[in-house]
Coordinates of C-alpha atoms in Angstrom, one line a residue:
X1 CA -36.9 16.9 -37.9
X2 CA -36.4 14.8 -34.7
X3 CA -36.0 17.6 -32.2
X4 CA -33.1 19.4 -30.4
X5 CA -31.2 17.6 -27.7
X6 CA -29.0 19.2 -25.0
X7 CA -26.3 16.9 -23.7
X8 CA -25.0 18.1 -20.3
X9 CA -22.1 15.8 -19.6
X10 CA -20.0 16.3 -16.4
X11 CA -20.7 20.0 -15.6
X12 CA -21.1 22.5 -12.8
X13 CA -21.5 26.3 -12.8
X14 CA -18.3 27.7 -11.4
X15 CA -18.4 31.5 -11.3
X16 CA -14.7 31.8 -10.3
X17 CA -13.0 28.9 -12.2
X18 CA -9.2 28.4 -11.9
X19 CA -8.7 28.5 -15.6
X20 CA -10.9 31.7 -16.0
X21 CA -13.1 29.9 -18.5
X22 CA -16.5 30.8 -17.3
X23 CA -19.8 29.3 -18.3
X24 CA -21.3 30.9 -21.4
X25 CA -24.9 31.4 -20.2
X26 CA -25.8 33.3 -23.3
X27 CA -25.1 30.3 -25.6
X28 CA -27.1 28.0 -23.3
X29 CA -30.1 30.3 -23.5
X30 CA -29.7 30.7 -27.3
X31 CA -29.9 26.9 -27.6
X32 CA -33.0 26.9 -25.4
X33 CA -34.7 29.4 -27.7
X34 CA -34.7 26.8 -30.5
X35 CA -36.7 24.5 -28.2
X36 CA -35.0 21.6 -26.4
X37 CA -36.8 18.3 -26.7
X38 CA -34.7 16.3 -24.2
X39 CA -32.1 17.4 -21.7
X40 CA -29.5 14.7 -21.1
X41 CA -28.0 15.7 -17.8
X42 CA -25.2 14.4 -15.5
X43 CA -26.9 13.5 -12.2
X44 CA -24.0 12.1 -10.0
X45 CA -24.3 15.1 -7.6
X46 CA -28.1 15.3 -7.5
X47 CA -28.2 14.3 -3.9
X48 CA -26.0 17.2 -2.7
X49 CA -27.8 20.4 -1.7
X50 CA -26.8 23.8 -3.2
X51 CA -24.1 24.4 -5.7
X52 CA -20.8 22.6 -6.1
X53 CA -18.0 24.8 -4.7
X54 CA -15.5 26.7 -6.9
X55 CA -12.1 25.4 -7.9
X56 CA -10.5 28.7 -6.9
X57 CA -9.7 27.6 -3.3
X58 CA -7.5 24.7 -4.3
X59 CA -4.5 26.6 -5.5
X60 CA -4.0 28.2 -2.1
X61 CA -4.3 24.9 -0.4
X62 CA -1.7 23.3 -2.7
X63 CA 0.6 26.2 -2.0
X64 CA 0.1 25.9 1.8
X65 CA 0.9 22.2 1.8
X66 CA 4.0 22.5 -0.4
X67 CA 5.3 25.3 1.8
X68 CA 4.9 23.3 5.0
X69 CA 6.1 20.0 3.7
X70 CA 9.8 19.1 4.4
X71 CA 9.7 16.2 1.9
X72 CA 8.4 15.4 -1.5
X73 CA 4.8 16.3 -2.3
X74 CA 2.8 13.8 -4.5
X75 CA -0.4 15.0 -6.1
X76 CA -2.6 12.3 -7.6
X77 CA -5.8 13.3 -9.4
X78 CA -7.8 12.3 -12.4
X79 CA -5.3 12.4 -15.3
X80 CA -7.8 14.3 -17.6
X81 CA -8.3 17.1 -15.1
X82 CA -6.0 19.6 -16.8
X83 CA -7.2 22.5 -14.7
X84 CA -6.2 20.7 -11.5
X85 CA -2.8 19.9 -13.0
X86 CA -2.3 23.6 -13.7
X87 CA -3.2 24.5 -10.2
X88 CA -0.7 22.1 -8.7
X89 CA 2.0 23.3 -11.1
X90 CA 1.4 26.9 -10.3
X91 CA 1.8 26.3 -6.6
X92 CA 5.0 24.3 -7.2
X93 CA 6.5 27.0 -9.4
X94 CA 5.8 29.7 -6.7
X95 CA 7.8 27.6 -4.2
X96 CA 10.6 26.7 -6.7
X97 CA 9.7 23.0 -6.6
X98 CA 10.6 20.9 -9.7
X99 CA 7.6 19.1 -11.2
X100 CA 7.7 15.4 -12.4
X101 CA 4.9 13.6 -14.2
X102 CA 4.6 9.9 -13.4
X103 CA 2.3 7.5 -15.2
X104 CA 1.5 6.9 -18.8
X105 CA -2.0 8.4 -18.8
X106 CA -1.0 11.7 -17.1
X107 CA 2.1 12.0 -19.3
X108 CA -0.1 11.6 -22.4
X109 CA -2.6 14.2 -21.2
X110 CA 0.3 16.6 -20.4
X111 CA 1.7 16.2 -23.9
X112 CA -1.6 16.8 -25.6
X113 CA -2.6 19.7 -23.3
X114 CA 0.7 21.4 -23.8
X115 CA 0.4 21.1 -27.6
X116 CA -3.1 22.6 -27.5
X117 CA -2.0 25.4 -25.1
X118 CA -4.1 24.3 -22.1
X119 CA -1.2 23.3 -19.8
X120 CA 1.4 25.9 -18.8
X121 CA 4.8 24.8 -17.5
X122 CA 7.7 27.3 -17.2
X123 CA 11.0 26.4 -18.8
X124 CA 13.2 24.5 -16.4
X125 CA 10.3 23.4 -14.1
X126 CA 9.8 19.9 -15.4
X127 CA 12.2 17.1 -14.6
X128 CA 12.2 13.4 -15.5
X129 CA 12.0 10.5 -13.0
X130 CA 15.7 9.6 -13.2
X131 CA 16.6 13.2 -12.1
X132 CA 14.6 13.1 -8.8
X133 CA 17.5 11.8 -6.7
X134 CA 19.6 14.9 -7.7
X135 CA 17.3 17.2 -5.8
X136 CA 16.4 17.6 -2.1
X137 CA 13.1 16.2 -1.2
X138 CA 11.5 19.6 -0.5
X139 CA 12.4 20.7 -4.0
X140 CA 10.2 18.2 -5.8
X141 CA 6.5 17.9 -6.5
X142 CA 5.2 14.8 -8.4
X143 CA 2.0 14.6 -10.4
X144 CA 1.0 11.0 -10.4
X145 CA -1.6 8.9 -12.2
X146 CA -3.7 6.4 -10.3
X147 CA -5.9 8.3 -7.9
X148 CA -8.6 5.6 -8.1
X149 CA -6.2 2.9 -6.8
X150 CA -6.0 1.2 -10.2
X151 CA -3.9 -1.9 -10.3
X152 CA -0.5 -1.3 -11.9
X153 CA -1.1 2.5 -11.9
X154 CA 1.8 4.8 -11.1
X155 CA 0.6 5.7 -7.6
X156 CA 0.1 2.0 -6.7
X157 CA 3.5 1.1 -8.0
X158 CA 5.1 3.9 -6.0
X159 CA 3.3 2.7 -2.9
X160 CA 4.7 -0.8 -3.6
X161 CA 8.3 0.5 -4.0
X162 CA 8.6 -0.4 -7.6
X163 CA 10.4 2.8 -8.8
X164 CA 14.1 3.0 -8.0
X165 CA 14.2 6.8 -8.2
X166 CA 11.0 7.4 -6.2
X167 CA 10.9 6.2 -2.7
X168 CA 8.2 7.2 -0.2
X169 CA 9.7 8.7 3.0
X170 CA 8.1 9.7 6.3
X171 CA 8.6 13.4 5.4
X172 CA 6.6 13.0 2.2
X173 CA 3.0 14.1 1.7
X174 CA 0.6 12.4 -0.7
X175 CA -2.5 14.5 -1.7
X176 CA -5.5 12.7 -3.2
X177 CA -7.1 15.5 -5.3
X178 CA -9.9 13.3 -6.4
X179 CA -12.7 11.5 -4.6
X180 CA -13.2 7.7 -5.2
X181 CA -15.6 6.9 -8.0
X182 CA -18.5 4.8 -6.7
X183 CA -17.3 1.2 -6.7
X184 CA -13.6 2.1 -6.3
X185 CA -13.7 2.8 -2.5
X186 CA -11.9 -0.4 -1.5
X187 CA -9.2 0.0 -4.1
X188 CA -8.5 3.6 -2.9
X189 CA -8.6 2.5 0.7
X190 CA -6.0 -0.2 0.1
X191 CA -3.8 2.3 -1.7
X192 CA -4.0 4.7 1.2
X193 CA -3.1 2.0 3.6
X194 CA 0.0 1.0 1.5
X195 CA 1.2 4.6 1.4
X196 CA 0.6 4.9 5.2
X197 CA 2.8 1.8 5.8
X198 CA 5.7 3.7 4.1
X199 CA 5.3 6.4 6.8
X200 CA 4.1 9.2 4.4
X201 CA 1.3 11.5 5.3
X202 CA -1.9 11.1 3.3
X203 CA -4.2 14.0 2.7
X204 CA -7.6 13.2 1.3
X205 CA -11.3 13.9 1.9
X206 CA -11.1 11.8 5.1
X207 CA -8.1 13.5 6.6
X208 CA -9.7 16.8 7.7
X209 CA -6.7 18.7 6.4
X210 CA -8.6 21.2 4.2
X211 CA -10.1 20.8 0.7
X212 CA -7.9 19.5 -2.1
X213 CA -10.6 18.3 -4.3
X214 CA -13.8 19.9 -5.6
X215 CA -16.2 17.8 -7.5
X216 CA -16.5 18.3 -11.3
X217 CA -20.1 17.2 -11.0
X218 CA -22.9 19.7 -10.3
X219 CA -25.0 19.5 -7.2
X220 CA -28.8 19.9 -7.0
X221 CA -28.6 23.7 -7.5
X222 CA -26.5 23.3 -10.7
X223 CA -29.0 20.8 -12.1
X224 CA -32.0 23.0 -11.3
X225 CA -30.3 26.0 -12.9
X226 CA -29.5 24.1 -16.1
X227 CA -33.2 22.9 -16.3
X228 CA -34.3 26.5 -15.9
X229 CA -32.0 27.7 -18.6
X230 CA -32.8 25.0 -21.2
X231 CA -36.5 24.5 -20.5
X232 CA -36.6 21.1 -22.0
X233 CA -39.8 19.1 -22.7
X234 CA -38.3 15.9 -21.2
X235 CA -35.5 15.1 -18.7
X236 CA -33.2 12.1 -19.0
X237 CA -30.5 11.8 -16.2
X238 CA -27.2 10.1 -17.2
X239 CA -23.8 9.5 -15.6
X240 CA -25.0 8.3 -12.3
X241 CA -26.3 5.2 -10.4
X242 CA -30.0 4.6 -10.2
X243 CA -30.3 6.3 -6.8
X244 CA -28.7 9.5 -8.4
X245 CA -31.3 9.3 -11.2
X246 CA -34.1 9.1 -8.6
X247 CA -32.6 12.2 -6.8
X248 CA -32.6 14.0 -10.2
X249 CA -36.2 13.0 -10.9
X250 CA -37.2 14.5 -7.5
X251 CA -35.5 17.8 -8.5
X252 CA -37.5 17.7 -11.8
X253 CA -40.7 17.1 -10.0
X254 CA -40.0 20.1 -7.7
X255 CA -39.8 22.1 -10.9
X256 CA -43.3 20.9 -12.0
X257 CA -42.2 18.2 -14.4
X258 CA -44.5 15.2 -14.4
X259 CA -43.1 11.7 -13.8
X260 CA -43.9 10.7 -17.4
X261 CA -41.6 13.5 -18.6
X262 CA -38.6 12.1 -16.7
X263 CA -36.9 8.9 -18.0
X264 CA -34.9 6.7 -15.7
X265 CA -33.1 4.2 -18.0
X266 CA -30.6 1.4 -17.5
X267 CA -28.3 -0.2 -20.1
X268 CA -30.2 -1.6 -23.0
X269 CA -33.3 0.4 -22.5
X270 CA -34.6 2.1 -25.7
X271 CA -36.1 5.6 -25.6
X272 CA -38.0 6.6 -28.7
X273 CA -37.7 10.3 -29.5
X274 CA -39.1 12.8 -32.0
X275 CA -39.6 16.5 -31.9
X276 CA -42.9 16.3 -30.0
X277 CA -42.6 13.3 -27.7
X278 CA -40.4 10.7 -26.0
X279 CA -41.4 7.3 -24.8
X280 CA -39.9 4.1 -23.6
X281 CA -39.1 1.4 -26.2
X282 CA -38.1 -2.2 -25.8
X283 CA -35.4 -3.5 -23.6
X284 CA -32.4 -4.9 -25.4
X285 CA -30.2 -7.5 -23.8
X286 CA -26.7 -6.2 -23.2
X287 CA -23.7 -8.1 -21.9
X288 CA -20.0 -7.7 -21.3
X289 CA -17.8 -8.5 -24.3
X290 CA -14.2 -9.6 -23.7
X291 CA -11.7 -8.5 -26.3
X292 CA -8.2 -10.0 -26.8
X293 CA -5.6 -7.3 -26.0
X294 CA -3.3 -8.2 -28.9
X295 CA -5.7 -9.0 -31.7
X296 CA -8.6 -6.9 -30.7
X297 CA -10.9 -9.8 -31.5
X298 CA -13.9 -10.8 -29.4
X299 CA -13.2 -13.8 -27.1
X300 CA -15.7 -16.6 -27.0
X301 CA -17.0 -17.9 -23.6
X302 CA -15.0 -21.1 -23.8
X303 CA -11.8 -19.1 -24.2
X304 CA -12.6 -17.1 -21.1
X305 CA -13.4 -20.3 -19.3
X306 CA -10.1 -21.9 -20.2
X307 CA -8.2 -18.8 -19.1
X308 CA -9.9 -18.8 -15.8
X309 CA -9.0 -22.4 -15.2
X310 CA -5.4 -21.7 -16.2
X311 CA -5.2 -18.9 -13.7
X312 CA -6.9 -20.8 -10.9
X313 CA -5.8 -24.4 -11.3
X314 CA -2.9 -24.4 -13.8
X315 CA -2.5 -26.8 -16.8
X316 CA -1.6 -30.5 -17.1
X317 CA -0.3 -31.8 -20.4
X318 CA -0.5 -35.5 -21.2
X319 CA 1.8 -36.8 -23.9
X320 CA 0.4 -40.2 -24.9
X321 CA 2.0 -42.4 -27.6
X322 CA -0.4 -44.9 -29.2
X323 CA 0.2 -47.7 -31.7
X324 CA -1.1 -46.6 -35.1
X325 CA -2.2 -50.2 -35.8
X326 CA -4.7 -50.6 -32.9
X327 CA -4.9 -47.4 -30.9
X328 CA -3.4 -49.0 -27.7
X329 CA -0.7 -47.4 -25.5
X330 CA 2.8 -47.7 -26.9
X331 CA 4.6 -46.4 -23.8
X332 CA 4.1 -44.8 -20.4
X333 CA 2.3 -41.4 -20.6
X334 CA 4.4 -38.4 -19.8
X335 CA 2.8 -35.8 -17.5
X336 CA 3.8 -32.1 -17.7
X337 CA 2.4 -29.7 -15.1
X338 CA 2.5 -25.9 -14.9
X339 CA 0.9 -23.8 -12.2
X340 CA -0.8 -26.8 -10.4
X341 CA -0.7 -28.0 -6.9
X342 CA -0.1 -31.6 -8.0
X343 CA 3.7 -31.6 -8.5
X344 CA 4.4 -33.8 -5.5
X345 CA 1.9 -36.4 -6.7
X346 CA 3.5 -36.6 -10.2
X347 CA 4.7 -40.2 -9.9
X348 CA 1.5 -41.5 -8.3
X349 CA -0.5 -39.6 -11.0
X350 CA 1.6 -41.0 -13.9
X351 CA 1.2 -44.6 -12.7
X352 CA -2.5 -44.3 -12.3
X353 CA -3.1 -42.6 -15.6
X354 CA -1.0 -45.2 -17.4
X355 CA -3.1 -48.0 -16.0
X356 CA -6.5 -46.3 -16.4
X357 CA -5.8 -44.9 -19.9
X358 CA -4.7 -48.4 -21.0
X359 CA -7.8 -49.9 -19.5
X360 CA -10.1 -47.3 -21.1
X361 CA -8.5 -47.8 -24.6
X362 CA -8.7 -51.6 -24.3
X363 CA -12.3 -51.4 -23.4
X364 CA -13.2 -49.8 -26.7
X365 CA -14.8 -52.2 -29.2
X366 CA -12.6 -52.9 -32.2
X367 CA -9.4 -51.0 -33.1
X368 CA -9.8 -47.3 -32.2
X369 CA -7.3 -45.2 -34.3
X370 CA -9.2 -41.9 -34.3
X371 CA -6.9 -39.5 -32.5
X372 CA -9.7 -37.0 -31.7
X373 CA -11.7 -39.8 -30.0
X374 CA -8.6 -41.0 -28.2
X375 CA -7.8 -37.5 -27.0
X376 CA -11.3 -37.2 -25.5
X377 CA -11.0 -40.6 -23.7
X378 CA -7.6 -39.7 -22.3
X379 CA -8.8 -36.3 -21.1
X380 CA -11.9 -37.7 -19.5
X381 CA -9.9 -40.3 -17.5
X382 CA -7.5 -37.7 -16.3
X383 CA -10.1 -35.1 -15.3
X384 CA -12.2 -37.5 -13.4
X385 CA -9.3 -39.0 -11.4
X386 CA -7.7 -35.6 -10.6
X387 CA -11.0 -34.2 -9.3
X388 CA -11.9 -37.3 -7.3
X389 CA -8.4 -37.7 -5.8
X390 CA -7.2 -34.1 -5.4
X391 CA -10.3 -32.0 -5.7
X392 CA -8.5 -30.0 -8.4
X393 CA -9.6 -29.1 -11.9
X394 CA -6.6 -28.0 -14.0
X395 CA -6.9 -27.5 -17.7
X396 CA -6.1 -31.0 -19.1
X397 CA -4.5 -31.0 -22.6
X398 CA -4.0 -34.5 -24.0
X399 CA -1.4 -34.7 -26.9
X400 CA -1.8 -38.0 -28.8
X401 CA 1.2 -39.2 -31.0
X402 CA 0.9 -42.2 -33.3
X403 CA 3.9 -44.5 -33.5

């Protein structure tokens, strides 16, 4: 009742795929015969002319590098790219190199893909990390997670020398079989530099050493072909930045779609759809939501603010004993500091706070015995002084004890 919608996620038309799973054009045209209201299409490669190249060439390049390398060969790629993993494994097995998977995400993908029959590893090929030192360097190939330079990923940790059994050597080669995702360029560049400092050879799209990555995103020719096959009433590009959406819109206009038939949307933008028409709705405010890693609960803004202060300025805990009878100081405040730059000023800080807190409490009219109120007074005195004297803003936690 509300139309038929074709969702073209990351795709390309590869006529010679490495896994031999070819595009089923007949099924696409069958879907089109029912009438497609909206085509939701990947657009990340819309600026590239022609068609995205085939994966077929990569297996030969992997084999060539592993044959020429006198050391270990590291292949880092998107962990979910099972076809690419198969290509690297096939090349390693031809040259009698053992294969080791490094990184939680790539090991998880390997286990699932093997269970489903998508990943093929001969018996005796795979070894565990601790077994690597038992083999010569030119007998090992490692498939490593972290091609995007993610912090704490396996490839980053290897570059940092954090694995006892895996050490980068000048004879080693590291193949980046993935291009940086937009926004990750600096992280990947930093990772490449860290690897280069270890003396290993880096092979990526900038090295001019042949192709070791083919995009999984279609180019302009792929997009125009899918539009021709599906014949949708409306086009809605997804999975790209705004400039990629504009490039996709230009392709649609070349194919005689009018601008009001092509929707460029950002997060929060409604599109109202039915079988006959599509139109823009209202804009809904969207925002990042922080979730606690342990509990899974949403974190309020004040919690995030406190955590930022803890990370940047540390914490200062004030243990203050007050007389239950009148709310005045019973003893000298105790100052506990963690992660601050004020440690050398502890004695000066303690003396000042004792004097100022006593003065602040004595200035209150009547006997003040409300611990919440006293905590606020103590915290205000400490925060004002520390910022004025040291230009620092640690998280101040007053602890008030009645005696």
